[in-house]
PDB file of C-alpha atoms in Angstrom:
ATOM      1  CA  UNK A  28      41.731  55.069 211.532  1.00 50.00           C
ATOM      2  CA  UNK A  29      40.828  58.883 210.564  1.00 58.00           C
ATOM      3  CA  UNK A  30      37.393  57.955 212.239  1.00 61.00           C
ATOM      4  CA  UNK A  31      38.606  56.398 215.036  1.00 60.00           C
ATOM      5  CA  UNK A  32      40.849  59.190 215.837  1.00 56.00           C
ATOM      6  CA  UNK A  33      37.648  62.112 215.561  1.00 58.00           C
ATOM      7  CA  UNK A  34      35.291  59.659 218.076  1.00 54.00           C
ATOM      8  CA  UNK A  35      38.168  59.958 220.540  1.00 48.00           C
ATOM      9  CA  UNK A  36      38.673  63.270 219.990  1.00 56.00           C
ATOM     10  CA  UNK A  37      34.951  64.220 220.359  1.00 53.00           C
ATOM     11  CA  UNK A  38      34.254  62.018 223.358  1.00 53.00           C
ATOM     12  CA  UNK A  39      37.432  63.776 225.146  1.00 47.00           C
ATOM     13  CA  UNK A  40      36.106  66.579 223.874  1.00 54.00           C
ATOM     14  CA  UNK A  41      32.745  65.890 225.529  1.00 52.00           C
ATOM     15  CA  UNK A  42      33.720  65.196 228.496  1.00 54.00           C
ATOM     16  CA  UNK A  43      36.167  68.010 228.937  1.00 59.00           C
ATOM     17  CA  UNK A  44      32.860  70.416 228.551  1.00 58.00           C
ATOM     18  CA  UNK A  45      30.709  68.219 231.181  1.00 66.00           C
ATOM     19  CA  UNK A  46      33.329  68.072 234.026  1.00 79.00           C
ATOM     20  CA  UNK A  47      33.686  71.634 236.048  1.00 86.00           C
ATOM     21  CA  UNK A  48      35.747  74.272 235.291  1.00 92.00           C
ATOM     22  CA  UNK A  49      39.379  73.647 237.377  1.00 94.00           C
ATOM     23  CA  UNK A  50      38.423  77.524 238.854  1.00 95.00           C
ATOM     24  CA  UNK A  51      35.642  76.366 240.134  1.00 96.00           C
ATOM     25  CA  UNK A  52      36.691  73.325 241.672  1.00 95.00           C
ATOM     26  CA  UNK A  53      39.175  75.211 243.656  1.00 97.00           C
ATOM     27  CA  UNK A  54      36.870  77.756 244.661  1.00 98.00           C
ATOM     28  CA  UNK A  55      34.525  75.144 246.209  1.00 98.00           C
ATOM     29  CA  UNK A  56      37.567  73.011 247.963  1.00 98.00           C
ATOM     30  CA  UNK A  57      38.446  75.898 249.984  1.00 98.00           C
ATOM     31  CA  UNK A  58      34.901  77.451 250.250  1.00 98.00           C
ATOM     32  CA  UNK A  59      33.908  73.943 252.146  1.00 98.00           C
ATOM     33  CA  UNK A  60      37.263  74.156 254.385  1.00 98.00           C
ATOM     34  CA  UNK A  61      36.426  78.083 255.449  1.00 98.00           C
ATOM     35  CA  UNK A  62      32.459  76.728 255.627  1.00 98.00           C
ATOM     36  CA  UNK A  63      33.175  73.483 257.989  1.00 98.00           C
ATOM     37  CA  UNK A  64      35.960  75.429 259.762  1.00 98.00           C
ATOM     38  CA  UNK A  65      33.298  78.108 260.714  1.00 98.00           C
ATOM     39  CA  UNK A  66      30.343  75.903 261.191  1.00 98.00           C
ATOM     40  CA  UNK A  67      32.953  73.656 263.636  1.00 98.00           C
ATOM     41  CA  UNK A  68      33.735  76.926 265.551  1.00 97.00           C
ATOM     42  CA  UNK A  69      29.950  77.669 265.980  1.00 98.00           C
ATOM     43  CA  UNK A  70      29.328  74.388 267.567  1.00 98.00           C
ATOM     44  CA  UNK A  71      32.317  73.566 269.830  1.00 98.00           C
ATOM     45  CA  UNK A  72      31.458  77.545 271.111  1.00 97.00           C
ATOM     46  CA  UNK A  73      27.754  76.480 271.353  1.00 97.00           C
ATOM     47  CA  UNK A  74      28.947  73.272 273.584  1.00 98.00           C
ATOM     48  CA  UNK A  75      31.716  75.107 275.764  1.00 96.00           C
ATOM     49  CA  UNK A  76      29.179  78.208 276.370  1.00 96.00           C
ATOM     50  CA  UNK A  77      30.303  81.545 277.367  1.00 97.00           C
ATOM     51  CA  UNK A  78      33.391  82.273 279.048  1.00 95.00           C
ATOM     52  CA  UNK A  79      33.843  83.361 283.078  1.00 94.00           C
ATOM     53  CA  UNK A  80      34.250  86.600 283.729  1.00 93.00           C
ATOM     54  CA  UNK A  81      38.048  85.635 284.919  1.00 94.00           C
ATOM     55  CA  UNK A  82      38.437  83.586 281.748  1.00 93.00           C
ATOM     56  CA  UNK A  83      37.640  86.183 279.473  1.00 92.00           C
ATOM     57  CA  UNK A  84      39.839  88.908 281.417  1.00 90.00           C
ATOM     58  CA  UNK A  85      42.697  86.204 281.026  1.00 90.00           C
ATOM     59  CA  UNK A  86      42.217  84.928 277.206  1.00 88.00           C
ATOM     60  CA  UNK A  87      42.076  88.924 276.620  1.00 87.00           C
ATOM     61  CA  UNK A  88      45.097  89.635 278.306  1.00 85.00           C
ATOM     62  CA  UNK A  89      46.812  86.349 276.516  1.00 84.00           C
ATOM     63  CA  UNK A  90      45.712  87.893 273.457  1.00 80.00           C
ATOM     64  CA  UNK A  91      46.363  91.544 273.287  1.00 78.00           C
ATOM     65  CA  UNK A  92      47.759  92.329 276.885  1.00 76.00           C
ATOM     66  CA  UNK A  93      47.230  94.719 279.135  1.00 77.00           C
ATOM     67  CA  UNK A  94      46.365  98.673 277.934  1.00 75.00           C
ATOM     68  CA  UNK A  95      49.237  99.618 280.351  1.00 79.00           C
ATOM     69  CA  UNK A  96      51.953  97.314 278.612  1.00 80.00           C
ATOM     70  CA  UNK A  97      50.669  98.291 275.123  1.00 75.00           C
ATOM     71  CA  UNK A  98      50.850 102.280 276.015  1.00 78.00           C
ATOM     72  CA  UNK A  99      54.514 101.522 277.538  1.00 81.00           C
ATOM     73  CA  UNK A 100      55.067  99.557 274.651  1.00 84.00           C
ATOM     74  CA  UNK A 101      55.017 103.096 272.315  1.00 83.00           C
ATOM     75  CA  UNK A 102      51.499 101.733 270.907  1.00 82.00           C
ATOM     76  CA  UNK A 103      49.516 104.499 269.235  1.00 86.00           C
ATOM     77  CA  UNK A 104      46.393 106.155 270.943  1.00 86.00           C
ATOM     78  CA  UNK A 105      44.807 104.692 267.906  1.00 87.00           C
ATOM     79  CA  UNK A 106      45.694 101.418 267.899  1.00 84.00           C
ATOM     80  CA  UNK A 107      45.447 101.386 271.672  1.00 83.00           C
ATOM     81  CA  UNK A 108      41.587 102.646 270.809  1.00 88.00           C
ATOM     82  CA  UNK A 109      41.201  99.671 268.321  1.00 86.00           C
ATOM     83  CA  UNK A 110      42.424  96.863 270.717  1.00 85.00           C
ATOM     84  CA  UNK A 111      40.183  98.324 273.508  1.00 87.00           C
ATOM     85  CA  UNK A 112      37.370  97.997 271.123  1.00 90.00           C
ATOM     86  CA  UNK A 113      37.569  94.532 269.938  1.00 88.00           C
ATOM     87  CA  UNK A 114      38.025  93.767 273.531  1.00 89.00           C
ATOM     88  CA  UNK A 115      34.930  94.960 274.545  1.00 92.00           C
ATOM     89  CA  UNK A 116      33.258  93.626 271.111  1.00 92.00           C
ATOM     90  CA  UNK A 117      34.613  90.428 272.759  1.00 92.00           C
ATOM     91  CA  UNK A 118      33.240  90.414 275.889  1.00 93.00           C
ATOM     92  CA  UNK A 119      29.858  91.811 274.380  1.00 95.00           C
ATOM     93  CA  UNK A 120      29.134  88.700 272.638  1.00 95.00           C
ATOM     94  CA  UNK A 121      30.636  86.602 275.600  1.00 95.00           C
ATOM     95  CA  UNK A 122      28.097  88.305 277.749  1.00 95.00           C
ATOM     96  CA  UNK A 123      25.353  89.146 275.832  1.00 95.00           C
ATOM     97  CA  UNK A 124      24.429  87.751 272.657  1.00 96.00           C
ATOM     98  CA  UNK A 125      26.452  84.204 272.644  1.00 97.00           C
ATOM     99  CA  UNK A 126      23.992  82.252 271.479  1.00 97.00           C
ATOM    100  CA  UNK A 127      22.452  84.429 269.138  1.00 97.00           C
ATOM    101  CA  UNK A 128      26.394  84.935 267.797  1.00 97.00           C
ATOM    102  CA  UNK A 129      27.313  81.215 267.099  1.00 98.00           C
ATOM    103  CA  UNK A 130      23.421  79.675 266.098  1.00 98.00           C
ATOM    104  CA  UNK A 131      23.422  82.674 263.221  1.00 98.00           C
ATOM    105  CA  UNK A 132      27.462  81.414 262.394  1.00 98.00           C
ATOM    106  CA  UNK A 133      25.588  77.998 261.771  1.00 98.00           C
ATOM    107  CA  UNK A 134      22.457  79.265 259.802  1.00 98.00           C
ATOM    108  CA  UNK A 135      24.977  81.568 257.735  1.00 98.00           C
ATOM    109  CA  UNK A 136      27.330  78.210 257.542  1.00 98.00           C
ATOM    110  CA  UNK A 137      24.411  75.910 256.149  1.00 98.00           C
ATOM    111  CA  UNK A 138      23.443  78.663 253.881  1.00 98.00           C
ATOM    112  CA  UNK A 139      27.205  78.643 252.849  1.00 98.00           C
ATOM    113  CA  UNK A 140      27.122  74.825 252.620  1.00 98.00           C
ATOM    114  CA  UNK A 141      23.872  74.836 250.255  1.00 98.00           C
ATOM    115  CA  UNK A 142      25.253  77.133 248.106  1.00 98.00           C
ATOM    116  CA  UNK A 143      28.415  75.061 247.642  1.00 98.00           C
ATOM    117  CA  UNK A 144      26.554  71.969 246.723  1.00 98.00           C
ATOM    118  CA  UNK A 145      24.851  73.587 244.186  1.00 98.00           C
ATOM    119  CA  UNK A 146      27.157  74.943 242.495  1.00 97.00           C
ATOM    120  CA  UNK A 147      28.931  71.742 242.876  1.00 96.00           C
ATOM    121  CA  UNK A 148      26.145  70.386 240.768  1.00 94.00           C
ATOM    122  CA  UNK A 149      26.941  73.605 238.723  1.00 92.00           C
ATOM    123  CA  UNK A 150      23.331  75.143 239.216  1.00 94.00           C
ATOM    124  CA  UNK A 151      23.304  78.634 238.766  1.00 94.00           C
ATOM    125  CA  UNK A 152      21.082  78.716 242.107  1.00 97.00           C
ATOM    126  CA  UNK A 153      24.210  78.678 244.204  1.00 97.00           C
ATOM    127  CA  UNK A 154      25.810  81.248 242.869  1.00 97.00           C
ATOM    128  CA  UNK A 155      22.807  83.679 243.752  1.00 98.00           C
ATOM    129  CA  UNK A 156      22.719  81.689 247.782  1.00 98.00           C
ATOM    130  CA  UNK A 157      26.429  82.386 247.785  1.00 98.00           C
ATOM    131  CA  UNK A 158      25.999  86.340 247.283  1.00 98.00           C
ATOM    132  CA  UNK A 159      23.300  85.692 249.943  1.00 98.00           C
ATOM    133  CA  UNK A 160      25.385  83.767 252.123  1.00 98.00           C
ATOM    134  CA  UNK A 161      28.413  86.727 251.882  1.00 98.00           C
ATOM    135  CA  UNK A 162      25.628  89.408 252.721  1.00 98.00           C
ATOM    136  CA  UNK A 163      24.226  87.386 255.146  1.00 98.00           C
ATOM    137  CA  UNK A 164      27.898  86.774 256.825  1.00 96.00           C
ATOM    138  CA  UNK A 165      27.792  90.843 256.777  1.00 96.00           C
ATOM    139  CA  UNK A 166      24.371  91.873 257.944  1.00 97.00           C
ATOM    140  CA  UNK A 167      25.470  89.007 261.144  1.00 96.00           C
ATOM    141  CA  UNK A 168      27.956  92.025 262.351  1.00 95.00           C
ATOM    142  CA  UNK A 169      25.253  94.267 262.556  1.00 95.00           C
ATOM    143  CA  UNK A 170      22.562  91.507 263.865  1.00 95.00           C
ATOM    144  CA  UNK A 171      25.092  90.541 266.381  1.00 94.00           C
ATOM    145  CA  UNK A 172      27.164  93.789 267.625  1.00 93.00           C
ATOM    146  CA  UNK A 173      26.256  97.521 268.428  1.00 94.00           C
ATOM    147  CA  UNK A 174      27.573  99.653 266.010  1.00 93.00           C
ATOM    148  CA  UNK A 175      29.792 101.280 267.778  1.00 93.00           C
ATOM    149  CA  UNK A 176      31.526  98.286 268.997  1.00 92.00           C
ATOM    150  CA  UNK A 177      31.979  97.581 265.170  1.00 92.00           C
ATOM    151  CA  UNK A 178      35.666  98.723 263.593  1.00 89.00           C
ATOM    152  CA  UNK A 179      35.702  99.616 259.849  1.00 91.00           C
ATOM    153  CA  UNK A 180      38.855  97.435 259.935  1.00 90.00           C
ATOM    154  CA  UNK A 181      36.100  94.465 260.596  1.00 89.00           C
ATOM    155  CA  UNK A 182      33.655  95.203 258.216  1.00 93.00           C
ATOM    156  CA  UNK A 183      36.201  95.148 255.297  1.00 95.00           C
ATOM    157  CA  UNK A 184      38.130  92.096 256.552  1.00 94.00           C
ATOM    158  CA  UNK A 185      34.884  90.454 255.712  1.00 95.00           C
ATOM    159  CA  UNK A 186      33.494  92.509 252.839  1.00 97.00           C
ATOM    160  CA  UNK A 187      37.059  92.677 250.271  1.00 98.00           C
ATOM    161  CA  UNK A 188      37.224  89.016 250.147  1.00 97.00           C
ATOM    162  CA  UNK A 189      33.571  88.165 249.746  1.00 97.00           C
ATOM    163  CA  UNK A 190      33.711  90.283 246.686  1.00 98.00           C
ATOM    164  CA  UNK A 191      36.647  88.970 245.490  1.00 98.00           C
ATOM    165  CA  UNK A 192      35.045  85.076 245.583  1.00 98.00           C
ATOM    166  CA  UNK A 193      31.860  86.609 243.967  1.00 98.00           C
ATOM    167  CA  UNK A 194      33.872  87.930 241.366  1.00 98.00           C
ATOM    168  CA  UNK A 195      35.510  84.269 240.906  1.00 98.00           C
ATOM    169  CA  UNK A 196      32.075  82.531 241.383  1.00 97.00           C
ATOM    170  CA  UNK A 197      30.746  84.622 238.737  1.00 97.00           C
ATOM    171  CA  UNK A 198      33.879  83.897 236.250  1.00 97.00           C
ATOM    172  CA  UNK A 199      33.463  80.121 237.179  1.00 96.00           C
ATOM    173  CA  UNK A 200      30.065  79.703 236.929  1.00 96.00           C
ATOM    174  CA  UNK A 201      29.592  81.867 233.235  1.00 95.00           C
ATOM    175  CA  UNK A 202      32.572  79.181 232.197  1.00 93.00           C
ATOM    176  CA  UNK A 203      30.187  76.516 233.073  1.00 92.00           C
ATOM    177  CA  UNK A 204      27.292  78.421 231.002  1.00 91.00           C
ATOM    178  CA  UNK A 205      29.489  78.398 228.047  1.00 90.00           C
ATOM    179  CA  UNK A 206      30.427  74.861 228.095  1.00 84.00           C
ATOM    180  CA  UNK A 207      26.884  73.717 228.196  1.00 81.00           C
ATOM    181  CA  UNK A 208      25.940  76.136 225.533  1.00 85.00           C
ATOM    182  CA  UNK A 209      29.214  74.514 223.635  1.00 82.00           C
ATOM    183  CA  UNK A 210      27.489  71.088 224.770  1.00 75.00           C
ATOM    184  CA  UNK A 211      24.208  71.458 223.375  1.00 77.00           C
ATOM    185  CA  UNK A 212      25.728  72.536 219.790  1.00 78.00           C
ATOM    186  CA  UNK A 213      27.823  70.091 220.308  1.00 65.00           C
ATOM    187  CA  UNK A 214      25.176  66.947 220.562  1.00 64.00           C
ATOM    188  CA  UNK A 215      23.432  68.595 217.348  1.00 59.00           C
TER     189      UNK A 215
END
């Protein structure tokens, strides 16, 4: 019975240490939901092509309003400043560089994607295409926009959290290091 009791225990054991790590397996659900989201974006934009003129005056005023209602609203010059600049960021890449904008969201996506499936397969490979996938998804803003259409505000909304997931990646995927380490000494 004794015996019985250790096989179970090992074999639970065992496959506690093969399965992924329940970090992990979080960080890749809602990695794939931000990656599909994105790489849907890219390719409904890609079929709809660029806005009208008149469209893109009208989704900006839906959005943010007009700089007269905003300054009679008690806005700050600097926050006025900061609207008028993603509007014109906006209608940059409307005009401009559309294409270039949303077939680089879907390399940078499939890059994403590739990184996700190996580490699904917990290959240390996709940790080092993720950290290429979150610079990549950084050097786009530069690829894409003139810098001085670019708002600090931009560049960290995108920066901060891609550090953060390294950080968890990297947590994640040294727990899956140890358990095959633990794995191999364990089948010995």
């Amino acid at each position: 019975m004794n015996t019985e009791s250790t096989t179970v225990s090992k074999t639970y054991n065992l496959l506690q240490l093969k399965s992924r790590p329940k970090l992990l397996n979080i960080l890749l659900f809602l990695s794939t939901i931000y990656v599909f989201s994105t790489l849907g974006t890219a390719v409904q934009k890609l079929s709809e092509g660029p806005m009208t003129e008149i469209q893109l005056q009208e989704e900006m005023e839906l959005a943010y309003g007009s700089i007269e209602t905003l300054t009679a609203q008690g806005l700050s010059q600097d926050n006025i400043q900061a609207i008028q600049l993603i509007k014109d960021n906006v209608a940059y890449i409307n005009n401009h560089s559309f294409d270039l904008t949303y077939n680089l969201m879907i390399v940078v996506s499939l890059l994403g994607f590739l990184s996700i499936l190996l580490m699904f397969s917990k290959q240390k490979a996709g940790f080092y295409a993720y950290i290429l996938y979150s610079l990549a998804s950084v050097a786009s803003i530069f690829i894409i926009t003139p810098q001085d259409l670019i708002l600090f505000s931009t560049l960290l909304f995108v920066i901060i959290p891609s550090v953060v997931l390294i950080f968890l990646y990297n947590m994640a995927m040294k727990e899956v290091e140890t358990r095959d380490q633990m794995l191999l000494t364990f089948s010995e």
